[in-house]
Amino acid sequence: MEDVLNNPVWYALNTHNAKLAYGFDNAKYFNTDVSPFIGLRDNDIDHFDQLYPVLNEGRICLLASTVLLDIPAKWTTIAFVPGVQMVHNNIKIPALDFHPLKPLSESNCADMLALTQLTNPGPFGNNTIQFGHYEGIFDDGNLVAMAGQRMHVPGYAEISAVCTHPDFTSKGYARQLLISQINRIILTGETPFLHCRSDNKRAIQLYNSLGFSERSAMHFYILKK
């Protein structure tokens, strides 16, 4: 079952996140307001070519791969981001209750967008909340930290959008939110996983302390049609 983690976007688009998917048998994608990710059954020229005609001109796409790729020339590679994929040891962690966690809904989207634009935890759009299970911490009515889930594949659920306002770091907010997400996923009988920039040593250290270990490299290609 762990093979699904070699191509998590593709498997998410074809399984638990299929209601958010568009495309064909070998190439699928999310609406841009949900996520820029595209997923290919195999990262080869034929499958790139199947996806290209159906995307709007100028669309920005995000492709994740455990191996380095040769991107077809018709695509413009805007950026390449080296990352790591980390998987949890599936051991529950005693919950922290220092700060009340509140479920986030569509009514919080403006605040969620503002926080992610400030902290840049990864792509986040107007309807990214549809992935579900977002929680936040508020201070004086303002959203100052949050986390949620994204790619959901058989046996695994990805923790995503972990971020804290710069004025509220070092208060344990990210740790508390991560523990909540970890325990939520384990209770469903699934295993938490996540992705992180390989140069984000502080985040990797936090994830290690909570039971995550590196499984593989994950290369992110930001592409433009």
Short mmCIF file of C-alpha atoms in Angstrom, two decimals:
data_model
loop_
_atom_site.label_atom_id
_atom_site.label_comp_id
_atom_site.label_asym_id
_atom_site.label_seq_id
_atom_site.Cartn_x
_atom_site.Cartn_y
_atom_site.Cartn_z
CA MET A 1 0.00 0.00 0.00
CA GLU A 2 2.94 2.33 0.62
CA ASP A 3 3.44 2.53 -3.16
CA VAL A 4 0.66 5.17 -3.27
CA LEU A 5 3.10 7.56 -1.59
CA ASN A 6 5.38 7.39 -4.64
CA ASN A 7 2.70 9.32 -6.57
CA PRO A 8 0.37 10.75 -3.91
CA VAL A 9 -1.27 13.44 -6.05
CA TRP A 10 -2.28 10.94 -8.71
CA TYR A 11 -3.70 8.48 -6.19
CA ALA A 12 -5.50 11.24 -4.29
CA LEU A 13 -7.16 12.43 -7.50
CA ASN A 14 -8.32 8.88 -8.21
CA THR A 15 -9.43 7.84 -4.71
CA HIS A 16 -10.41 9.89 -1.68
CA ASN A 17 -10.10 13.30 -3.38
CA ALA A 18 -11.78 12.13 -6.61
CA LYS A 19 -14.78 14.42 -6.06
CA LEU A 20 -12.41 17.36 -6.62
CA ALA A 21 -10.76 15.85 -9.70
CA TYR A 22 -10.98 16.65 -13.41
CA GLY A 23 -9.24 15.07 -16.38
CA PHE A 24 -8.69 11.71 -18.00
CA ASP A 25 -7.65 8.15 -17.21
CA ASN A 26 -3.93 8.97 -17.22
CA ALA A 27 -3.84 12.69 -16.38
CA LYS A 28 -5.92 14.62 -13.82
CA TYR A 29 -5.95 17.93 -12.01
CA PHE A 30 -7.73 20.04 -9.40
CA ASN A 31 -9.45 23.33 -10.11
CA THR A 32 -6.98 26.13 -9.53
CA ASP A 33 -9.02 27.59 -6.66
CA VAL A 34 -8.65 24.25 -4.82
CA SER A 35 -5.06 23.38 -5.67
CA PRO A 36 -2.54 23.87 -8.49
CA PHE A 37 -1.49 20.21 -8.31
CA ILE A 38 -1.67 18.00 -11.38
CA GLY A 39 -1.32 14.24 -11.28
CA LEU A 40 -0.07 11.87 -13.97
CA ARG A 41 -0.26 8.08 -13.89
CA ASP A 42 3.31 8.06 -15.17
CA ASN A 43 5.40 11.18 -15.53
CA ASP A 44 6.12 10.60 -19.23
CA ILE A 45 5.63 12.70 -22.36
CA ASP A 46 2.43 10.92 -23.43
CA HIS A 47 0.67 11.73 -20.18
CA PHE A 48 1.96 15.30 -20.16
CA ASP A 49 0.55 15.64 -23.68
CA GLN A 50 -2.88 14.35 -22.62
CA LEU A 51 -3.18 17.04 -19.97
CA TYR A 52 -1.79 20.00 -21.91
CA PRO A 53 -4.77 20.69 -24.27
CA VAL A 54 -7.42 20.80 -21.52
CA LEU A 55 -5.69 23.36 -19.29
CA ASN A 56 -6.19 27.09 -19.75
CA GLU A 57 -3.36 29.01 -21.36
CA GLY A 58 -1.15 30.51 -18.69
CA ARG A 59 -2.27 28.11 -15.98
CA ILE A 60 0.27 27.58 -13.22
CA CYS A 61 0.60 23.91 -12.24
CA LEU A 62 2.43 22.07 -9.49
CA LEU A 63 3.81 18.60 -10.14
CA ALA A 64 5.30 16.40 -7.39
CA SER A 65 7.67 13.54 -8.14
CA THR A 66 9.95 11.30 -6.09
CA VAL A 67 12.38 11.23 -9.03
CA LEU A 68 13.89 14.01 -11.10
CA LEU A 69 12.05 14.64 -14.37
CA ASP A 70 12.70 15.96 -17.83
CA ILE A 71 9.82 18.40 -18.37
CA PRO A 72 8.57 18.57 -22.00
CA ALA A 73 9.69 21.73 -23.79
CA LYS A 74 6.14 23.06 -24.35
CA TRP A 75 5.85 23.67 -20.59
CA THR A 76 7.67 26.55 -18.92
CA THR A 77 9.37 25.55 -15.69
CA ILE A 78 8.99 28.54 -13.38
CA ALA A 79 10.70 26.99 -10.37
CA PHE A 80 12.02 23.75 -8.96
CA VAL A 81 11.65 23.15 -5.22
CA PRO A 82 13.53 20.26 -3.56
CA GLY A 83 11.46 18.68 -0.81
CA VAL A 84 11.09 15.67 1.42
CA GLN A 85 8.19 13.35 2.12
CA MET A 86 7.81 12.33 5.76
CA VAL A 87 5.68 9.54 7.25
CA HIS A 88 4.52 9.19 10.84
CA ASN A 89 5.25 6.20 13.09
CA ASN A 90 1.52 5.91 13.90
CA ILE A 91 1.97 6.30 17.64
CA LYS A 92 -0.63 8.58 19.24
CA ILE A 93 0.70 11.59 21.13
CA PRO A 94 -0.87 13.02 24.30
CA ALA A 95 -2.96 15.99 23.21
CA LEU A 96 -2.00 19.52 24.18
CA ASP A 97 -4.74 21.84 25.38
CA PHE A 98 -2.85 25.08 26.00
CA HIS A 99 -4.87 26.93 23.37
CA PRO A 100 -8.41 26.19 22.20
CA LEU A 101 -8.55 24.78 18.67
CA LYS A 102 -11.50 25.82 16.55
CA PRO A 103 -12.75 24.06 13.40
CA LEU A 104 -12.40 26.35 10.39
CA SER A 105 -15.15 26.78 7.81
CA GLU A 106 -15.77 28.74 4.63
CA SER A 107 -16.56 31.76 6.78
CA ASN A 108 -12.89 31.79 7.78
CA CYS A 109 -11.49 31.58 4.24
CA ALA A 110 -10.47 35.24 3.98
CA ASP A 111 -8.46 34.95 7.20
CA MET A 112 -6.95 31.62 6.10
CA LEU A 113 -5.86 33.12 2.79
CA ALA A 114 -4.32 36.13 4.53
CA LEU A 115 -2.39 33.90 6.93
CA THR A 116 -1.06 31.60 4.19
CA GLN A 117 -0.08 34.55 2.01
CA LEU A 118 1.90 35.94 4.94
CA THR A 119 3.60 32.67 5.94
CA ASN A 120 3.76 30.76 2.61
CA PRO A 121 3.31 27.17 3.88
CA GLY A 122 2.49 26.05 0.32
CA PRO A 123 -0.24 26.68 -2.24
CA PHE A 124 -3.58 27.71 -0.73
CA GLY A 125 -6.57 29.00 -2.68
CA ASN A 126 -10.13 30.19 -2.19
CA ASN A 127 -11.47 26.63 -2.03
CA THR A 128 -8.52 24.68 -0.62
CA ILE A 129 -10.64 24.27 2.50
CA GLN A 130 -12.58 21.60 0.59
CA PHE A 131 -9.80 19.16 1.44
CA GLY A 132 -11.15 19.36 4.98
CA HIS A 133 -10.32 19.07 8.68
CA TYR A 134 -8.83 22.55 9.09
CA GLU A 135 -8.38 23.85 12.62
CA GLY A 136 -7.13 27.18 13.86
CA ILE A 137 -5.98 29.11 16.89
CA PHE A 138 -7.33 32.62 17.42
CA ASP A 139 -5.98 35.54 19.42
CA ASP A 140 -8.34 38.42 20.12
CA GLY A 141 -10.56 37.20 17.29
CA ASN A 142 -7.71 36.96 14.76
CA LEU A 143 -6.58 33.70 13.17
CA VAL A 144 -2.91 33.29 14.14
CA ALA A 145 -2.18 29.61 13.41
CA MET A 146 -3.77 26.76 11.50
CA ALA A 147 -3.32 23.30 10.01
CA GLY A 148 -5.43 20.91 7.97
CA GLN A 149 -5.31 18.02 5.55
CA ARG A 150 -4.79 17.78 1.79
CA MET A 151 -3.94 14.65 -0.23
CA HIS A 152 -5.92 11.66 0.98
CA VAL A 153 -4.83 8.32 -0.47
CA PRO A 154 -5.62 4.75 0.58
CA GLY A 155 -4.17 4.22 4.04
CA TYR A 156 -2.66 7.69 4.38
CA ALA A 157 -3.74 11.31 4.94
CA GLU A 158 -1.51 14.33 4.38
CA ILE A 159 -1.19 17.11 6.93
CA SER A 160 -0.86 20.46 5.21
CA ALA A 161 -0.98 24.27 5.55
CA VAL A 162 0.74 24.24 8.93
CA CYS A 163 1.49 27.88 9.61
CA THR A 164 1.77 30.47 12.38
CA HIS A 165 1.67 34.25 12.16
CA PRO A 166 5.22 35.61 12.68
CA ASP A 167 4.11 37.56 15.74
CA PHE A 168 2.97 34.35 17.46
CA THR A 169 5.81 31.89 16.89
CA SER A 170 7.51 29.99 19.73
CA LYS A 171 4.22 29.55 21.58
CA GLY A 172 3.70 25.89 20.68
CA TYR A 173 0.81 26.58 18.32
CA ALA A 174 2.16 24.51 15.41
CA ARG A 175 2.98 21.58 17.70
CA GLN A 176 -0.52 21.58 19.21
CA LEU A 177 -2.18 21.74 15.79
CA LEU A 178 0.05 18.98 14.41
CA ILE A 179 -0.69 16.68 17.34
CA SER A 180 -4.42 17.23 16.82
CA GLN A 181 -4.13 16.32 13.13
CA ILE A 182 -1.88 13.33 13.82
CA ASN A 183 -4.25 11.84 16.37
CA ARG A 184 -7.31 12.54 14.19
CA ILE A 185 -5.76 10.59 11.30
CA ILE A 186 -4.55 7.69 13.47
CA LEU A 187 -8.05 7.33 14.94
CA THR A 188 -9.37 6.68 11.42
CA GLY A 189 -6.93 3.78 11.05
CA GLU A 190 -4.74 5.70 8.61
CA THR A 191 -1.16 6.99 8.72
CA PRO A 192 -0.23 10.70 8.68
CA PHE A 193 2.27 11.95 6.14
CA LEU A 194 3.41 15.37 4.98
CA HIS A 195 5.75 17.23 2.67
CA CYS A 196 8.29 19.90 3.48
CA ARG A 197 10.94 21.92 1.69
CA SER A 198 14.24 20.15 2.21
CA ASP A 199 15.87 23.40 3.39
CA ASN A 200 13.25 24.02 6.10
CA LYS A 201 15.36 22.50 8.86
CA ARG A 202 13.31 24.02 11.69
CA ALA A 203 10.10 22.41 10.44
CA ILE A 204 11.80 19.07 9.81
CA GLN A 205 13.16 19.10 13.35
CA LEU A 206 9.64 19.71 14.69
CA TYR A 207 8.20 16.91 12.56
CA ASN A 208 10.93 14.51 13.72
CA SER A 209 10.12 15.31 17.35
CA LEU A 210 6.49 14.33 16.73
CA GLY A 211 7.22 10.93 15.18
CA PHE A 212 7.77 11.69 11.51
CA SER A 213 10.74 10.37 9.58
CA GLU A 214 11.89 11.02 6.05
CA ARG A 215 10.65 8.45 3.53
CA SER A 216 11.94 9.89 0.27
CA ALA A 217 12.82 13.00 -1.65
CA MET A 218 9.86 14.81 -3.22
CA HIS A 219 10.66 17.17 -6.07
CA PHE A 220 8.19 19.97 -6.82
CA TYR A 221 8.00 21.49 -10.29
CA ILE A 222 6.11 24.75 -10.74
CA LEU A 223 5.04 24.75 -14.39
CA LYS A 224 3.20 27.15 -16.67
CA LYS A 225 1.29 26.21 -19.80
#
